[in-house]
CSV table of C-alpha atoms in Angstrom, one decimal:
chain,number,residue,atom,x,y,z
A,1,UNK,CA,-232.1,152.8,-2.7
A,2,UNK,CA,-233.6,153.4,0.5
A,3,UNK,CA,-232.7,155.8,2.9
A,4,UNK,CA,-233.4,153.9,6.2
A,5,UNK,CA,-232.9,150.3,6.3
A,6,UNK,CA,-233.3,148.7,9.5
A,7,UNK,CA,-231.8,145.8,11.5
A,8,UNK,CA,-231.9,143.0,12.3
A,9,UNK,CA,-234.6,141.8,10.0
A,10,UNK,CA,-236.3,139.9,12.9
A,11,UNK,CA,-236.1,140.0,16.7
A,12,UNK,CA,-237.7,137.4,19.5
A,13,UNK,CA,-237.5,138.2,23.1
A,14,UNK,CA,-239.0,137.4,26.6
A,15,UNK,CA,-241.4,139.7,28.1
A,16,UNK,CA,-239.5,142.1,30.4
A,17,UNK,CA,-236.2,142.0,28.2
A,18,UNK,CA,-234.8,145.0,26.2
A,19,UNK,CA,-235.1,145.2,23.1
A,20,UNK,CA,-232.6,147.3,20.1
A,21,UNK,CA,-232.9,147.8,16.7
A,22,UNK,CA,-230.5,149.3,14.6
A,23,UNK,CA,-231.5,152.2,11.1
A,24,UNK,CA,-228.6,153.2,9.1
A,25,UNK,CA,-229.5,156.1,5.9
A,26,UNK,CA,-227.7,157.4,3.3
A,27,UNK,CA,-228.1,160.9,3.3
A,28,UNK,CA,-228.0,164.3,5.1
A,29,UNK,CA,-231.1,164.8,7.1
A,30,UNK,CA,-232.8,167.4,9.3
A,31,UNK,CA,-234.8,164.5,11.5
A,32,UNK,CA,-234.8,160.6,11.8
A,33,UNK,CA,-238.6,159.3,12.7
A,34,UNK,CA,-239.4,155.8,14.3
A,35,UNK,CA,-242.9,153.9,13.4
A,36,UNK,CA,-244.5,150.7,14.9
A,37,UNK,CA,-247.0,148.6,12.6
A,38,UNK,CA,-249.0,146.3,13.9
A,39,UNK,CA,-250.2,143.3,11.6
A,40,UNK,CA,-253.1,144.6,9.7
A,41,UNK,CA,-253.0,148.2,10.8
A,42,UNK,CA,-251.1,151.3,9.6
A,43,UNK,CA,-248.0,152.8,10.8
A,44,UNK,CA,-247.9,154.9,14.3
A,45,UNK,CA,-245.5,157.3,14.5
A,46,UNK,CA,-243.4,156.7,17.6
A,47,UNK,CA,-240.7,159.5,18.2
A,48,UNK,CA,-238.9,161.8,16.0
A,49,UNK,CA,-234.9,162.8,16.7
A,50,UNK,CA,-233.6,165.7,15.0
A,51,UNK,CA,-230.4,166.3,13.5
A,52,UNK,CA,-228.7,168.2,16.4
A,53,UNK,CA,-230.1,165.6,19.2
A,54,UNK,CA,-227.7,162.8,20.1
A,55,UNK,CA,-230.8,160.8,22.3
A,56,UNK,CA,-234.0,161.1,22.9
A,57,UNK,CA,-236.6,159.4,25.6
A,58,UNK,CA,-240.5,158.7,25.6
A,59,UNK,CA,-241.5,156.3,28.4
A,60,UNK,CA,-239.9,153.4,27.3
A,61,UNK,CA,-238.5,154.3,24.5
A,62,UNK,CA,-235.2,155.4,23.8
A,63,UNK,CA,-233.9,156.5,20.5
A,64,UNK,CA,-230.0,157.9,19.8
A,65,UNK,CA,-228.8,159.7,16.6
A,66,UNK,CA,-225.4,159.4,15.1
A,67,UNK,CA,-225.1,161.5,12.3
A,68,UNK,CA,-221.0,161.0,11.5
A,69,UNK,CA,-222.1,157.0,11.0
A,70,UNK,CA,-226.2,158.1,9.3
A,71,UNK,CA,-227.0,155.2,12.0
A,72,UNK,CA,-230.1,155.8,15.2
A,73,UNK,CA,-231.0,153.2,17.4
A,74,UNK,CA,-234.7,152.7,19.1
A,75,UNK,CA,-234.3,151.0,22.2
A,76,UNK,CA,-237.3,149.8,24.1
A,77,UNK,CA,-237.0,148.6,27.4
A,78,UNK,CA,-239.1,146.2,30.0
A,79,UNK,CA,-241.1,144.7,26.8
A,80,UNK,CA,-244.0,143.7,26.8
A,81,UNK,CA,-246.3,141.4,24.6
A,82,UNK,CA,-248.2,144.5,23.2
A,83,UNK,CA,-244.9,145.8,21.8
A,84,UNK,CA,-244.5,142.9,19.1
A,85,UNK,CA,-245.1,144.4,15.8
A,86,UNK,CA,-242.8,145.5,13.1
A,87,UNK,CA,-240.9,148.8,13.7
A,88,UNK,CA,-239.6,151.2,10.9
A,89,UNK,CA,-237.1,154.2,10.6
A,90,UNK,CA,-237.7,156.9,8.0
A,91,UNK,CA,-235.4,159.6,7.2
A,92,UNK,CA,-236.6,162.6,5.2
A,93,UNK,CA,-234.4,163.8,2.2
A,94,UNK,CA,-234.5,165.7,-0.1
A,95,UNK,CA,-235.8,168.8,-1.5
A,96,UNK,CA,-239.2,168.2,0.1
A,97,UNK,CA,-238.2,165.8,2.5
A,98,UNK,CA,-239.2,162.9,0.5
A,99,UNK,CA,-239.8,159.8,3.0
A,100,UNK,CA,-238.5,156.6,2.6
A,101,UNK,CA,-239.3,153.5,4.5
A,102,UNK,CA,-237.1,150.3,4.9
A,103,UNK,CA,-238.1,146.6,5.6
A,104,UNK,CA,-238.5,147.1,9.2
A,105,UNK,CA,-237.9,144.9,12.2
A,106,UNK,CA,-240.3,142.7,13.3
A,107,UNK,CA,-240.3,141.9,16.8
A,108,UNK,CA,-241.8,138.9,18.7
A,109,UNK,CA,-242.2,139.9,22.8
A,110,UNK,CA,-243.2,136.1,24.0
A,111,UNK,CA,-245.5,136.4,27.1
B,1,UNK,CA,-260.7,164.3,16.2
B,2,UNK,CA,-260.6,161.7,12.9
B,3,UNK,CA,-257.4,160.3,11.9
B,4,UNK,CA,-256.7,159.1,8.3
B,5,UNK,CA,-259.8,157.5,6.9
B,6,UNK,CA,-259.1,155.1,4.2
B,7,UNK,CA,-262.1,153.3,2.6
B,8,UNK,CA,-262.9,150.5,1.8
B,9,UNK,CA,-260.7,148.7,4.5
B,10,UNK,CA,-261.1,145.4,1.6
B,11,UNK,CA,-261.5,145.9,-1.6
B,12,UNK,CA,-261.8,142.6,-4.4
B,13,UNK,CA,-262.1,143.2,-8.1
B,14,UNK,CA,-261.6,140.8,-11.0
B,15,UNK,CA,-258.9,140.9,-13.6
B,16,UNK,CA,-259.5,143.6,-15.9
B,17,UNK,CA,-261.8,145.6,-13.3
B,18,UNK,CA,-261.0,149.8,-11.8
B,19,UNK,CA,-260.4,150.0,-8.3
B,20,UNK,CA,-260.7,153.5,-6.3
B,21,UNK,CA,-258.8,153.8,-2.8
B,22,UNK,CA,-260.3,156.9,-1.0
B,23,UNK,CA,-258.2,158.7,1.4
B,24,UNK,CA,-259.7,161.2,3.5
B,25,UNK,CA,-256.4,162.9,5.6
B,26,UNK,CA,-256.6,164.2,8.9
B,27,UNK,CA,-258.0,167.3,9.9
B,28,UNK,CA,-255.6,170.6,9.0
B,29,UNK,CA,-253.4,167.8,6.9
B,30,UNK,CA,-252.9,169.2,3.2
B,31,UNK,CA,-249.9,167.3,2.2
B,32,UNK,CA,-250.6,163.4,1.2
B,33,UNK,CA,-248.6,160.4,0.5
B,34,UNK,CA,-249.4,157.3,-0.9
B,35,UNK,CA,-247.7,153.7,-0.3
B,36,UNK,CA,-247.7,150.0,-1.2
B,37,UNK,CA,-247.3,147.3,1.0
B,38,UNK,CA,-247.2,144.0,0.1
B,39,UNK,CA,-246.8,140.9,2.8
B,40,UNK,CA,-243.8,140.8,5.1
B,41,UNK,CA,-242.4,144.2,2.8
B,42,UNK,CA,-241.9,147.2,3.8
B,43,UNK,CA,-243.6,150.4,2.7
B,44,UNK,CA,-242.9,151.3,-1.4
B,45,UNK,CA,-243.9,155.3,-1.8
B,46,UNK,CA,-246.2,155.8,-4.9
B,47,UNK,CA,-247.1,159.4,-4.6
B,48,UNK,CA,-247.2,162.5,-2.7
B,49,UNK,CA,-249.7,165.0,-3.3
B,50,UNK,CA,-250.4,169.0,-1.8
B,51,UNK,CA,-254.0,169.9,-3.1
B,52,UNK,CA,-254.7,169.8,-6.2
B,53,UNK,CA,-251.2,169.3,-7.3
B,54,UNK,CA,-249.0,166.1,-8.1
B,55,UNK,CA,-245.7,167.0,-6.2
B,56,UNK,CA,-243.8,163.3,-7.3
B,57,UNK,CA,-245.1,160.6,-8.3
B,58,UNK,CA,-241.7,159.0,-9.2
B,59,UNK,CA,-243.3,155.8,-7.2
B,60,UNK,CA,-246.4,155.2,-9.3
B,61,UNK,CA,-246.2,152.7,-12.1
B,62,UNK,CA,-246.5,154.9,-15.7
B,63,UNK,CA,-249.5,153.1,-17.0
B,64,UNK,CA,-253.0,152.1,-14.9
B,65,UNK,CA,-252.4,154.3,-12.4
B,66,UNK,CA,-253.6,157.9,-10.9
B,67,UNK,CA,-254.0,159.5,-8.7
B,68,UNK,CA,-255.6,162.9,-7.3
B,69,UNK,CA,-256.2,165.2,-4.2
B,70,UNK,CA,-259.1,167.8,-5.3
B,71,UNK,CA,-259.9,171.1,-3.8
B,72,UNK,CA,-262.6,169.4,-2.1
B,73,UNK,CA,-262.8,165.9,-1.2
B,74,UNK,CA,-261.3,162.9,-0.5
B,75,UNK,CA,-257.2,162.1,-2.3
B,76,UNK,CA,-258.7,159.2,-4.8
B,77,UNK,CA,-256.1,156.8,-5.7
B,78,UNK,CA,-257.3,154.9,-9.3
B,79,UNK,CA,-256.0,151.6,-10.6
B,80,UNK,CA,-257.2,150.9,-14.4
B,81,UNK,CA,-257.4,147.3,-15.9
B,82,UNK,CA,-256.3,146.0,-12.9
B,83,UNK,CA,-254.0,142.7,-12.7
B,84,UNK,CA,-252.7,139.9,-9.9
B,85,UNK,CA,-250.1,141.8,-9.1
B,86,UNK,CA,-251.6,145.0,-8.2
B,87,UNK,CA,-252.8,142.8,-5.3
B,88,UNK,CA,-251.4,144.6,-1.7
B,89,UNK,CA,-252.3,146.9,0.8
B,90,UNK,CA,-252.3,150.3,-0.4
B,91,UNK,CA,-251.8,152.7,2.8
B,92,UNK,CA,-252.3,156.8,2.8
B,93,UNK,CA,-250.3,158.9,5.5
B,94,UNK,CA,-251.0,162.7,5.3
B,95,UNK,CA,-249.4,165.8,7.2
B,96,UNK,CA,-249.2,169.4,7.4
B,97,UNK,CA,-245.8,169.7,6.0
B,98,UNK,CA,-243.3,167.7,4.5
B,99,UNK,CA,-240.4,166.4,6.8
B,100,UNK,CA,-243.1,166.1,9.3
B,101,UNK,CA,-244.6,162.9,11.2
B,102,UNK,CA,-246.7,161.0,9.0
B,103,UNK,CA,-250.1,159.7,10.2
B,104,UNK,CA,-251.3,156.8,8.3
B,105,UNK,CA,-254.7,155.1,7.5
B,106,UNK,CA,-255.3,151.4,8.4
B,107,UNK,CA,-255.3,150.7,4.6
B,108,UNK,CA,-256.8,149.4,2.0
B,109,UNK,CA,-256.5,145.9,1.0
B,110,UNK,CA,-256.5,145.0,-2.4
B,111,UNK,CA,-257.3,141.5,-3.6
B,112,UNK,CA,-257.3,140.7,-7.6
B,113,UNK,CA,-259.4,137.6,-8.3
């Protein structure tokens, strides 16, 4: 089973519109990490929330933690064409913080 | 200032064929991870590897497949006899301790003729 699954599977939105998407886990963990793909490339890590942080900004980027639902959001707001790509959550569990990814989001930003 | 370097970015072999995925992990990393990718799919862990050691490889298909992270040198990931369905991209993240960021490679992509 995976410990972040993302949602909704696939987003499309106008330039300049926010943009949410949703990572629920299963398990106790001491951070929740955001990454961005884009097609052909590896993942970029985007922002990491710990456990005891409720929300968390870089530029535009927003990311909020609940930890009594296992659910984090990644908002980004003002998007822009550059942002479409597909957008994971990983939470590390474990003993060694094993990392596991989900499906992801992908996210059309139409010019 | 390197990142990941994964080589070769496209890799084809026929049915049957070994295929070697070379991961060299950014600079300071000592901790690497290996995934799967196939189209429109998320990320599937294989392995995770400190130097020299295996630390789970609970991802990694029994048979076919190793993998390794020497003392010196590059994290080699090795696919014996391979078949169709070993066909993906095969991605390599590395850090400097588990639980932290990953940084990934740009992959390699596998094709199985």
């Amino acid at each position: 089973s995976q410990q972040g699954e993302e949602d909704p599977q696939a987003l499309s939105i106008q330039e300049g519109e926010n943009a949410t998407m949703n990572c629920s886990y299963k398990t106790s963990i001491n951070n929740l990490q955001w990454y961005r793909q884009n097609s052909g490339r590896g993942l970029v890590h985007l922002i990491l929330i710990r456990s005891n942080e409720r929300e968390k900004h870089s530029g535009r980027l927003r990311v909020t933690l609940d930890t009594s639902k296992k659910s984090s959001s990644l908002l980004i707001t003002a998007s822009r064409a550059a942002d479409t790509a597909s957008y994971f959550c990983a939470a590390p569990s474990g003993g060694y913080q094993k990392v596991t990814f989900g499906t992801g989001t992908k996210l059309q930003v139409i010019p | 200032n390197a990142g990941v370097m994964q080589n070769p970015r496209h890799l084809v072999r026929r049915r049957g064929q070994e295929a070697r995925l070379r991961c060299s992990p950014m600079k300071g990393h000592s901790h690497v991870y290996w995934y799967r990718q196939l189209p429109e799919e998320g990320l599937k862990f294989m392995v995770y590897l400190q130097k020299e050691n295996i630390i789970d490889e609970s991802g990694m298909p029994k048979e076919r497949f190793s993998a390794e992270f020497p003392k010196e040198g590059p994290s080699i990931l090795r696919i014996q006899q391979v078949v169709r369905g070993d066909s993906a991209a095969y991605f390599c993240a590395s850090n400097g301790g588990s639980g932290e960021p990953q940084h990934f490679g740009d992959g390699t992509r596998l094709s199985i003729l």
